PDB file of C-alpha atoms in Angstrom:
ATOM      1  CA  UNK H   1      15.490  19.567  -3.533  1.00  0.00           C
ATOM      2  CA  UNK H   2      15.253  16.728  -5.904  1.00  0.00           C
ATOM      3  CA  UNK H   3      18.763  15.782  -5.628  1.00  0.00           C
ATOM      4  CA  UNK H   4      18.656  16.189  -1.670  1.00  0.00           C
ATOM      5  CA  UNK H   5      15.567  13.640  -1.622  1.00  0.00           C
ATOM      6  CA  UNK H   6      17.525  11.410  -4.156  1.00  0.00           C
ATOM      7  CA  UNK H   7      20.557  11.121  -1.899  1.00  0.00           C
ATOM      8  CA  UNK H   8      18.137  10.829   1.158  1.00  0.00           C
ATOM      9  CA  UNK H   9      16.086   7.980  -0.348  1.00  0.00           C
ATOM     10  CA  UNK H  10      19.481   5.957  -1.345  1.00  0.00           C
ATOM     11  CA  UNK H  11      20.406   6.442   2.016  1.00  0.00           C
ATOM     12  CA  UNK H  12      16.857   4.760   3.547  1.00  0.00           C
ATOM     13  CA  UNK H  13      17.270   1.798   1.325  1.00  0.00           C
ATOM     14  CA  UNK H  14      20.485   0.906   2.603  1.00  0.00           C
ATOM     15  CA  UNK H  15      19.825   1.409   6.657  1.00  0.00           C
ATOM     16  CA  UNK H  16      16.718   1.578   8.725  1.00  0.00           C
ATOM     17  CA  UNK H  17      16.270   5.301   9.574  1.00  0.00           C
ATOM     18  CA  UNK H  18      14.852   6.252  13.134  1.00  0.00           C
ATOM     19  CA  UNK H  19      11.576   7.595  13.529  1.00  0.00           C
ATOM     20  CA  UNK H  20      11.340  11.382  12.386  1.00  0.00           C
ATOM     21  CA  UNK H  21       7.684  11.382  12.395  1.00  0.00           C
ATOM     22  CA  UNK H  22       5.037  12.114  15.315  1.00  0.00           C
ATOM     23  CA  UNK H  23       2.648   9.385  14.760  1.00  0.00           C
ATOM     24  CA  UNK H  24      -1.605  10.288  15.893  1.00  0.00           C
ATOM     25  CA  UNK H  25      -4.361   8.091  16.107  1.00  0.00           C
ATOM     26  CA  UNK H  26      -6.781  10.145  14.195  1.00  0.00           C
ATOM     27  CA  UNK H  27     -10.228   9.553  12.962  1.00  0.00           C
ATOM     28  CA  UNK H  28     -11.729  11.051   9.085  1.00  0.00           C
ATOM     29  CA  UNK H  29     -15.130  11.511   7.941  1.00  0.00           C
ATOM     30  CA  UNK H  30     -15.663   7.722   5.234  1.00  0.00           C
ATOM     31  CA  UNK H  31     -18.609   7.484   2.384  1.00  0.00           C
ATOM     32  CA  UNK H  32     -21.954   6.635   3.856  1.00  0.00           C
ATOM     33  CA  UNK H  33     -21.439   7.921   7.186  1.00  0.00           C
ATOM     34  CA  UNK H  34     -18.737   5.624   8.155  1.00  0.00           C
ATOM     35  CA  UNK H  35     -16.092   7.313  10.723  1.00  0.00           C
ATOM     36  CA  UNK H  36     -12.563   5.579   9.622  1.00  0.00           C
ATOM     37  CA  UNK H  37     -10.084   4.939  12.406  1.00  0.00           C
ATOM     38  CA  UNK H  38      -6.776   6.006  11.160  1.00  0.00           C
ATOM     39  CA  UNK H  39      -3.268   6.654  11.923  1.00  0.00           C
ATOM     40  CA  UNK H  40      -0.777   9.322  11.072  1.00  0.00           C
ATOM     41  CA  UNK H  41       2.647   9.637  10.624  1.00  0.00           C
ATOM     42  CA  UNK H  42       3.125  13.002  10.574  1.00  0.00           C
ATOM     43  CA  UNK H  43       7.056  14.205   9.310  1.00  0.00           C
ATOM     44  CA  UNK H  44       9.042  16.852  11.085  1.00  0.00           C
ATOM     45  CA  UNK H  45       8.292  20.713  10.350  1.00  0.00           C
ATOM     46  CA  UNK H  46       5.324  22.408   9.162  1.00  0.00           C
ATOM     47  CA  UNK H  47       4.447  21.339   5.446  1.00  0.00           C
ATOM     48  CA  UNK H  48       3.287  21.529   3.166  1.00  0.00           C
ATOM     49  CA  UNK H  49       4.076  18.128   2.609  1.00  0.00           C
ATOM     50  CA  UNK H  50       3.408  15.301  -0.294  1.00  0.00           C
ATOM     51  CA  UNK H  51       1.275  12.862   1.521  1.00  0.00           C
ATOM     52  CA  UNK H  52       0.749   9.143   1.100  1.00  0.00           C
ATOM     53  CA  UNK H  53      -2.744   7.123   1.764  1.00  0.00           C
ATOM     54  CA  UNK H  54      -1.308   3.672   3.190  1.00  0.00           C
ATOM     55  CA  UNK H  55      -3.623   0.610   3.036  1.00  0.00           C
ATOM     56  CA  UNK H  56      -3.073  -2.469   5.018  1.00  0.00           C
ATOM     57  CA  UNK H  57      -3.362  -5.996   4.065  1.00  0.00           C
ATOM     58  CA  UNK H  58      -5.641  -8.981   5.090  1.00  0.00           C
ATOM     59  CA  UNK H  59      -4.224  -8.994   8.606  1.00  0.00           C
ATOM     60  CA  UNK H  60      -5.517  -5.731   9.177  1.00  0.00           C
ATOM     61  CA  UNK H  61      -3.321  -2.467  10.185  1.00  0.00           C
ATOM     62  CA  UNK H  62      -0.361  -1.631  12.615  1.00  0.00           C
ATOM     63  CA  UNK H  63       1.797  -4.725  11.556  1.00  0.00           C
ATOM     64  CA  UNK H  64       5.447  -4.046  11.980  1.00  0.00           C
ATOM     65  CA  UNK H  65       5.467  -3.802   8.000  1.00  0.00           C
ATOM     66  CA  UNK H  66       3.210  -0.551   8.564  1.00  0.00           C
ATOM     67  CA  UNK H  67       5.222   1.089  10.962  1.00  0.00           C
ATOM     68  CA  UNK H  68       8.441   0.624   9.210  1.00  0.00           C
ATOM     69  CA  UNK H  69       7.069   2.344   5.779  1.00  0.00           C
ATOM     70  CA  UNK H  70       5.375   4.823   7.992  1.00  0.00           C
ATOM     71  CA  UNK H  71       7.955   6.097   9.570  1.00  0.00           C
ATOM     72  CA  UNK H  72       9.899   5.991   6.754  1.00  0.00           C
ATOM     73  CA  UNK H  73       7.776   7.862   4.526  1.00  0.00           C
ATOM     74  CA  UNK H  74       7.382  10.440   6.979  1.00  0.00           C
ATOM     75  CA  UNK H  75      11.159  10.656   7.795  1.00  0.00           C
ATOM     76  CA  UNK H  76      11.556  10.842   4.283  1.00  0.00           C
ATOM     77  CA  UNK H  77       9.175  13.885   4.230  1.00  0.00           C
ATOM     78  CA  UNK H  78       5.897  12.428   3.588  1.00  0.00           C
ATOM     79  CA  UNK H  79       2.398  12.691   5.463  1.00  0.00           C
ATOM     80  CA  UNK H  80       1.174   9.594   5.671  1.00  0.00           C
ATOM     81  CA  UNK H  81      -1.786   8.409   6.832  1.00  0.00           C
ATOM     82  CA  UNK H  82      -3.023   4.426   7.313  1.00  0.00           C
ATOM     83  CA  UNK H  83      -6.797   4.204   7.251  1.00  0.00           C
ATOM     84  CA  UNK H  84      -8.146   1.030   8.887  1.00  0.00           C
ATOM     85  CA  UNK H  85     -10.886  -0.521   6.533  1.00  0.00           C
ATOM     86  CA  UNK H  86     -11.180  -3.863   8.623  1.00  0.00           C
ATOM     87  CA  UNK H  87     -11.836  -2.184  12.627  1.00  0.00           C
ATOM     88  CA  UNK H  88     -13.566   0.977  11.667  1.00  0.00           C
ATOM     89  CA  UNK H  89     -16.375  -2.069  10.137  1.00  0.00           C
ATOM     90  CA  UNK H  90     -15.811  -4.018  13.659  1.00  0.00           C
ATOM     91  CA  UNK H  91     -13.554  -6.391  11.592  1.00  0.00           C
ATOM     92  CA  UNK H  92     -10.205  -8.464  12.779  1.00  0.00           C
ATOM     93  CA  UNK H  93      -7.946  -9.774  10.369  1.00  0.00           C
ATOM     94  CA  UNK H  94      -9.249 -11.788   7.457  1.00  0.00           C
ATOM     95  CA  UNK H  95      -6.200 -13.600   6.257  1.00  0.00           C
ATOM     96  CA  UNK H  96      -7.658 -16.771   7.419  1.00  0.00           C
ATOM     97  CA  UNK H  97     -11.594 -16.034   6.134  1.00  0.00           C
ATOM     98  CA  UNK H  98     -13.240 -17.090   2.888  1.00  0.00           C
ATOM     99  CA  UNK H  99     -16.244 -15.258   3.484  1.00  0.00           C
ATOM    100  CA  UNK H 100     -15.505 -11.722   3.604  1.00  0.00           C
ATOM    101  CA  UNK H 101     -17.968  -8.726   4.084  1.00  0.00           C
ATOM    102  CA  UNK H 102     -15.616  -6.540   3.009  1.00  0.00           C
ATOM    103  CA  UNK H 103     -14.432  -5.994  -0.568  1.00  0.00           C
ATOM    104  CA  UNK H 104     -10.944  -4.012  -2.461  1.00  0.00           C
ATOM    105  CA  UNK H 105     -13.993  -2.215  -4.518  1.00  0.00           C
ATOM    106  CA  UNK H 106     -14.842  -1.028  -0.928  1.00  0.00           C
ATOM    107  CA  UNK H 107     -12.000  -0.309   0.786  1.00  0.00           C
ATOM    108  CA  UNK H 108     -11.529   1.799  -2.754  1.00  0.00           C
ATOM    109  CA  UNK H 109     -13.402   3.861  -0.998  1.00  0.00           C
ATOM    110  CA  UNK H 110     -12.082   4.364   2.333  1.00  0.00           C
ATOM    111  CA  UNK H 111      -8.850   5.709   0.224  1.00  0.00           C
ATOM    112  CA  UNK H 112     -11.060   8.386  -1.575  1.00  0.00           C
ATOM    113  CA  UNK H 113     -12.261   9.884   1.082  1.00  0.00           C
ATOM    114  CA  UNK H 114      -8.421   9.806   2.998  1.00  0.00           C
ATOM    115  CA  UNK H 115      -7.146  11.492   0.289  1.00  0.00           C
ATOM    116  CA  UNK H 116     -10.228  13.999   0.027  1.00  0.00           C
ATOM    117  CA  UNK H 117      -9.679  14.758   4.252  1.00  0.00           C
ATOM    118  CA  UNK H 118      -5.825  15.135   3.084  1.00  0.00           C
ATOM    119  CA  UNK H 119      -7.055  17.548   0.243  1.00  0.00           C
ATOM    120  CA  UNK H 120      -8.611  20.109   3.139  1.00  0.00           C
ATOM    121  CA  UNK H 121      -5.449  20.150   5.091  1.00  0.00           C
ATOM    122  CA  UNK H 122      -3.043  23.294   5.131  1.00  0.00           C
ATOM    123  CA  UNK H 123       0.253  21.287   5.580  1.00  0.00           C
ATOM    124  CA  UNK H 124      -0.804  18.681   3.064  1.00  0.00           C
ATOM    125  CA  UNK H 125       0.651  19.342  -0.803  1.00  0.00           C
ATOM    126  CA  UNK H 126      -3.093  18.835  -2.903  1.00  0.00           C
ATOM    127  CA  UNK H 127      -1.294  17.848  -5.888  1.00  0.00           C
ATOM    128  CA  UNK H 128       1.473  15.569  -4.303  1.00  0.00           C
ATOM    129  CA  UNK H 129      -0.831  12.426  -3.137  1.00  0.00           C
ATOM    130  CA  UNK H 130       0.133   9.041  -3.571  1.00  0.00           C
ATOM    131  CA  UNK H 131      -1.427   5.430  -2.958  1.00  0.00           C
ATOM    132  CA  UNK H 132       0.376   2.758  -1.593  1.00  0.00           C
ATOM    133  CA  UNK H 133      -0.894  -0.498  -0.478  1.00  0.00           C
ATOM    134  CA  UNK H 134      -0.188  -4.295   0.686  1.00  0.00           C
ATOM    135  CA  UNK H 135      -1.662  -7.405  -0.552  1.00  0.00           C
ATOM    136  CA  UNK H 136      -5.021  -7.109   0.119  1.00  0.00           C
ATOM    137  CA  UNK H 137      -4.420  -3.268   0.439  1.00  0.00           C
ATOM    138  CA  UNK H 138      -2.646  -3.638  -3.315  1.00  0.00           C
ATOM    139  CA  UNK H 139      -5.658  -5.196  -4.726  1.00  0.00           C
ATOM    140  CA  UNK H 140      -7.735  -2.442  -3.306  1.00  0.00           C
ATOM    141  CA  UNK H 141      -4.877   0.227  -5.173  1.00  0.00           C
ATOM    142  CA  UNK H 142      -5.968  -1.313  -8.246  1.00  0.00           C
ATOM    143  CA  UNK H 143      -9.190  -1.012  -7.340  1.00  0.00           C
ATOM    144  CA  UNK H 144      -8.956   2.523  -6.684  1.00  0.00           C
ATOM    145  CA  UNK H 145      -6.712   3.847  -9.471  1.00  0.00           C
ATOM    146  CA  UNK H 146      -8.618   1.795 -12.215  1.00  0.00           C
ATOM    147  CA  UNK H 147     -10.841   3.822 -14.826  1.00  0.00           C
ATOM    148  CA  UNK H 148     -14.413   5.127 -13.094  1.00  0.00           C
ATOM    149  CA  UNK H 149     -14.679   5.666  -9.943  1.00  0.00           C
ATOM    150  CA  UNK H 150     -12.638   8.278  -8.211  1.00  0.00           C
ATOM    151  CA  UNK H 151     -11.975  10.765  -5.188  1.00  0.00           C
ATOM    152  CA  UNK H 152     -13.747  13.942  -5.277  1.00  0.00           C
ATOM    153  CA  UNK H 153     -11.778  17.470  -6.218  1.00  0.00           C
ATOM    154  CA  UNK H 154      -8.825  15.835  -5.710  1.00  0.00           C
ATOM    155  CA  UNK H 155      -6.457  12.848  -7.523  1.00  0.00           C
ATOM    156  CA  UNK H 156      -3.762  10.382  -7.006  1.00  0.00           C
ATOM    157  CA  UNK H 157      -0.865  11.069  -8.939  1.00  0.00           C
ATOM    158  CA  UNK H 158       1.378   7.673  -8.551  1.00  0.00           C
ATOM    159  CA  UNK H 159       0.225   4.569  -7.171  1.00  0.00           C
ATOM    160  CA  UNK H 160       1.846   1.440  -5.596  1.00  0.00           C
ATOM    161  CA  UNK H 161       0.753  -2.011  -5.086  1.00  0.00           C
ATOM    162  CA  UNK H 162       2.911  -4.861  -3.077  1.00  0.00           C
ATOM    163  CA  UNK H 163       2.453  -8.377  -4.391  1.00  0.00           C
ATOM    164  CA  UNK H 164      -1.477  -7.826  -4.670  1.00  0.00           C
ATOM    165  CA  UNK H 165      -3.979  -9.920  -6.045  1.00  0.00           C
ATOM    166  CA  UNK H 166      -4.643  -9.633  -9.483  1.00  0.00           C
ATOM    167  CA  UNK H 167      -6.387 -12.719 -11.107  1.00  0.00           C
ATOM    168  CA  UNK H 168      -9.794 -11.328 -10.988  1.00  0.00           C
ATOM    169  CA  UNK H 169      -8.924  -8.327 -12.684  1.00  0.00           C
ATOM    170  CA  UNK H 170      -7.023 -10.050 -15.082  1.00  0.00           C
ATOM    171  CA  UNK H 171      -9.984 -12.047 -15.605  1.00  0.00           C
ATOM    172  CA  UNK H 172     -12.218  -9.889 -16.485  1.00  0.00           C
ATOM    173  CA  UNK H 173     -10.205  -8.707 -19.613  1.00  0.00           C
ATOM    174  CA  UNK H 174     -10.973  -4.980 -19.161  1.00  0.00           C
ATOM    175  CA  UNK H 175      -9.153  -3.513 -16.644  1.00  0.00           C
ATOM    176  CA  UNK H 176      -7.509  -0.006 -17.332  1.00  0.00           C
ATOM    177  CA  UNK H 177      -6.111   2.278 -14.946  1.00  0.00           C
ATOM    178  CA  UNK H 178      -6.469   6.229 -14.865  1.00  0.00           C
ATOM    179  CA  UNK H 179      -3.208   6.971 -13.240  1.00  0.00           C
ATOM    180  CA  UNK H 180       0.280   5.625 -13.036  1.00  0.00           C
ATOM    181  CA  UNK H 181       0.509   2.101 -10.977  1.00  0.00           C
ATOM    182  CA  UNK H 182       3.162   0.290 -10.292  1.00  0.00           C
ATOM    183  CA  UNK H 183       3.173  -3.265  -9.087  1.00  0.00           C
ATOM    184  CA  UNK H 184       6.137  -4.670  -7.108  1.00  0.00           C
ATOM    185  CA  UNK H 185       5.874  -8.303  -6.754  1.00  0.00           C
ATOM    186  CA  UNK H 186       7.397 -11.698  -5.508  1.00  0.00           C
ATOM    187  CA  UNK H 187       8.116 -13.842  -8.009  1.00  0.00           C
ATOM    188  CA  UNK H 188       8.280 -16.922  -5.412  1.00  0.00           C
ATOM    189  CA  UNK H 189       4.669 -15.741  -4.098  1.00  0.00           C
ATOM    190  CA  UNK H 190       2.807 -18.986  -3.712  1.00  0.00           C
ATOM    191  CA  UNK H 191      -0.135 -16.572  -2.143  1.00  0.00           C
ATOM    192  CA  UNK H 192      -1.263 -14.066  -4.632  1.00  0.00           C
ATOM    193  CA  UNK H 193       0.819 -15.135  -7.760  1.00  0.00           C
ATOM    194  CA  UNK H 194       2.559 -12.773  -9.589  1.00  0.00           C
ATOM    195  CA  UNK H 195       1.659 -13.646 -13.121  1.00  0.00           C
ATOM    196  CA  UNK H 196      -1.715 -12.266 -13.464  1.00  0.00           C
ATOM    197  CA  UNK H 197      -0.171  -8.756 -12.247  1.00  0.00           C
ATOM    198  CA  UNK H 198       2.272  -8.711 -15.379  1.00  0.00           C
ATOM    199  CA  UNK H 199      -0.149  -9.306 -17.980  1.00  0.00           C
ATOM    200  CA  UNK H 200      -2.569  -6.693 -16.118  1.00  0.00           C
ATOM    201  CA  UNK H 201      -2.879  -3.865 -19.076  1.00  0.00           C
ATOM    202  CA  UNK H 202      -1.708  -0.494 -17.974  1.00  0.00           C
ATOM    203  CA  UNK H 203       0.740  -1.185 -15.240  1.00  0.00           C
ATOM    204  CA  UNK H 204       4.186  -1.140 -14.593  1.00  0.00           C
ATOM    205  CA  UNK H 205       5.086  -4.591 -12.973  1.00  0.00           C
ATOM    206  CA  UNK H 206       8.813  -5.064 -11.190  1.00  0.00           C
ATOM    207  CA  UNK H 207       9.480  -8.896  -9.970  1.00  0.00           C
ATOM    208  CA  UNK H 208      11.724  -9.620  -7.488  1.00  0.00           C
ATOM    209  CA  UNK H 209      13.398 -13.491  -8.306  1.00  0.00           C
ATOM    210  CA  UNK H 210      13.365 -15.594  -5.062  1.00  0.00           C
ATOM    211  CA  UNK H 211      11.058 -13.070  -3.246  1.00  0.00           C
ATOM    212  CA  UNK H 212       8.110 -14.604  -1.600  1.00  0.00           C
ATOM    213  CA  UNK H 213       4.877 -12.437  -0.117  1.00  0.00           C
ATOM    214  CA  UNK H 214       5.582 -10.103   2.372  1.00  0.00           C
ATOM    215  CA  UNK H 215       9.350  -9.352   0.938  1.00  0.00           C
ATOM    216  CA  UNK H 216       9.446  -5.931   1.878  1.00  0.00           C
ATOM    217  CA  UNK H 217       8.624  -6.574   5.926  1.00  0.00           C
ATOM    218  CA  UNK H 218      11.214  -5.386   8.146  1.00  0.00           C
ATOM    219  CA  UNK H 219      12.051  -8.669   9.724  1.00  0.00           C
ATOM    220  CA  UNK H 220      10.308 -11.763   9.300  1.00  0.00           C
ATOM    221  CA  UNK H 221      12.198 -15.064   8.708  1.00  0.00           C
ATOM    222  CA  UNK H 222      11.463 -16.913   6.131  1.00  0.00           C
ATOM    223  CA  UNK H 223       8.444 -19.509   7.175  1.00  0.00           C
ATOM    224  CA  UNK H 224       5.337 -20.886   5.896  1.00  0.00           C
ATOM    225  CA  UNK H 225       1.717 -20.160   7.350  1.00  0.00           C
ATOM    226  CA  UNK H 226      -1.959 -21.040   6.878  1.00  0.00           C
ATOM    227  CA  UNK H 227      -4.080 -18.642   4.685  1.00  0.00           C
ATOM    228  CA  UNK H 228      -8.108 -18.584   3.434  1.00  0.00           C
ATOM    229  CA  UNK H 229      -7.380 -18.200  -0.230  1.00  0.00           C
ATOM    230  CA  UNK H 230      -3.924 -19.967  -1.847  1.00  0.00           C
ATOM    231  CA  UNK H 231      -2.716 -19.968  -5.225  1.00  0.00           C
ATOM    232  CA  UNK H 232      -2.500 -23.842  -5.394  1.00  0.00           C
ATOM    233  CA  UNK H 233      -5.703 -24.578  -3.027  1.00  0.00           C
ATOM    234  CA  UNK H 234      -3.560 -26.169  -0.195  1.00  0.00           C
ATOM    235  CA  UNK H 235      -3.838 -23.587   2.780  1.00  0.00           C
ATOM    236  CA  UNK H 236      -0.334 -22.943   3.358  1.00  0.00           C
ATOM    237  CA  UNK H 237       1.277 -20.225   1.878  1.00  0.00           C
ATOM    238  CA  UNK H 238       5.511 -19.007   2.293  1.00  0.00           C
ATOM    239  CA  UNK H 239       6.170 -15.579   3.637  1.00  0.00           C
ATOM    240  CA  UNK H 240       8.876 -13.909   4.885  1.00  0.00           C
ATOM    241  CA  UNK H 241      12.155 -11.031   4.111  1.00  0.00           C
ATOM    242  CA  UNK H 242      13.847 -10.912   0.832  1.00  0.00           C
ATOM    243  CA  UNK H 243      16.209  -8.409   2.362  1.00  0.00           C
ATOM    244  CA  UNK H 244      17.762  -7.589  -1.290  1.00  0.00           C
ATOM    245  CA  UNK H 245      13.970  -7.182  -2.843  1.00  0.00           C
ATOM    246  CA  UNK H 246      13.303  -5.415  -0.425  1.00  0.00           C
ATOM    247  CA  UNK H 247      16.106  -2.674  -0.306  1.00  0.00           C
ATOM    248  CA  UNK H 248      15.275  -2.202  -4.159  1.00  0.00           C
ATOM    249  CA  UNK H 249      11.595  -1.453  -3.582  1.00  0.00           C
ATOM    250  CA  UNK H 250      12.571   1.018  -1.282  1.00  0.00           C
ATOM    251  CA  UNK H 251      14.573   2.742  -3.794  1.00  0.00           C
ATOM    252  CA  UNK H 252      11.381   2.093  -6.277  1.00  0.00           C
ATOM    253  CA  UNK H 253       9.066   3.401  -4.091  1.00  0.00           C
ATOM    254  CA  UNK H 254      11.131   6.585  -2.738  1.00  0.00           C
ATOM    255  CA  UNK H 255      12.016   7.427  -6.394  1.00  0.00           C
ATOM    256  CA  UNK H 256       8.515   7.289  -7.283  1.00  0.00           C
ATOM    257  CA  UNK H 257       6.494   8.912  -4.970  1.00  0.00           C
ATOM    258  CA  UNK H 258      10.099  11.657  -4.979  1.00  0.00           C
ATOM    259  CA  UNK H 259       8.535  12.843  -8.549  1.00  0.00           C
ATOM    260  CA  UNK H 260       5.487  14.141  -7.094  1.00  0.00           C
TER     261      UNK H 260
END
């Protein structure tokens, strides 16, 4: 099986495979009452499968970005499931707001209880969950796979953040994480640098040279856009494909979350 998923996961780097997965719009019970909106990319057979808790970035879920790793994931044999922080809070995107009500410590949450509904499900491997986010989705990995806090009965084992934020833990001088995380970054990123996430203790950190934020989307020319927050303080921020970064972080990320 290893060496079958090996093959399979050079082979997805390479080519865009076709959807495999049935994909749900679901809805799981969230901390503090909160009902999170959700969707599901659900691989073929019955399970039990490894499953992945998917967390969107500033722009909020179901970007083309999201369906490409969904599917996938799931065609690669993975559950995976993409909660939506931002409209199960009546939120739209916040890429272009400096006063958020919504926080990665928070959204921290939202993945604990995903991976504690995946933790009840028959076709769902317990011990095979992994964390995967974007941006503001990767700050809210390291968030959730720092020291502390933590689901309930149930743990990550690997996590994965693209190109996320990581001055103000870097800041603070005392981050450590409880599980493996790995941080796949841009080295061009003129949005959320990529410096603070290599000197972040406890993490494995991959740059990509010439890669700016949002490498790893499907198809997005290269092109510059306004943003709330910027590295240098101007507004404007480059993002686009790095279509050999982003081949290699599927082979990263495949190999990875394989070894569960």
């Amino acid at each position: 099986m290893p060496f079958l998923r090996t093959v399979l996961t050079a082979f997805c780097a390479i080519a865009a495979i076709p959807s495999l997965s049935a994909q749900e719009a679901i809805t799981l019970p969230g901390r503090d009452g909160l009902t999170i909106k959700a969707k599901l990319y659900r691989p073929a057979g019955s399970g039990p499968w490894p499953a992945i808790v998917a967390l969107h970035g500033c722009g909020g879920p179901w970007q083309p970005r999201d369906d490409d790793w969904g599917n996938r994931l799931a065609g690669a044999g993975f559950l995976v499931v993409f909660p939506d922080s931002f409209g199960s809070r009546g939120l739209g995107s916040l890429c272009m707001t400096r006063a958020r009500n919504i926080r990665p410590r928070d959204r921290a949450e939202d993945a604990f209880a995903t991976a504690e509904w995946l933790a009840t499900r028959a076709e769902v491997r317990r011990n095979g969950i992994g964390l995967l986010g974007w941006s503001h989705g990767g700050s809210t990995v390291l968030s959730a796979a720092r020291t502390g806090r933590k689901p309930k009965g149930v743990e990550f084992r690997q996590a994965i953040a693209f190109y996320p934020g990581c001055r103000a833990y870097a800041e603070e001088g005392n981050y450590r994480a409880r599980l493996p995380v790995t941080i796949l970054h841009g080295l061009a990123d003129n949005w959320t640098p990529a410096e603070p996430c290599r000197a972040l203790p406890g993490t494995r950190f991959r740059g990509f040279e010439n890669a700016h934020h949002n490498f790893d989307h499907p198809n997005l020319p290269l092109r510059q856009r306004k943003a709330a927050y910027t590295a240098d303080g101007s507004g404007v921020v480059t993002v686009g494909t790095h279509p050999e970064a982003r081949a290699a972080a599927i082979l990263q990320v495949m190999a990875i979350f394989g070894g569960m």
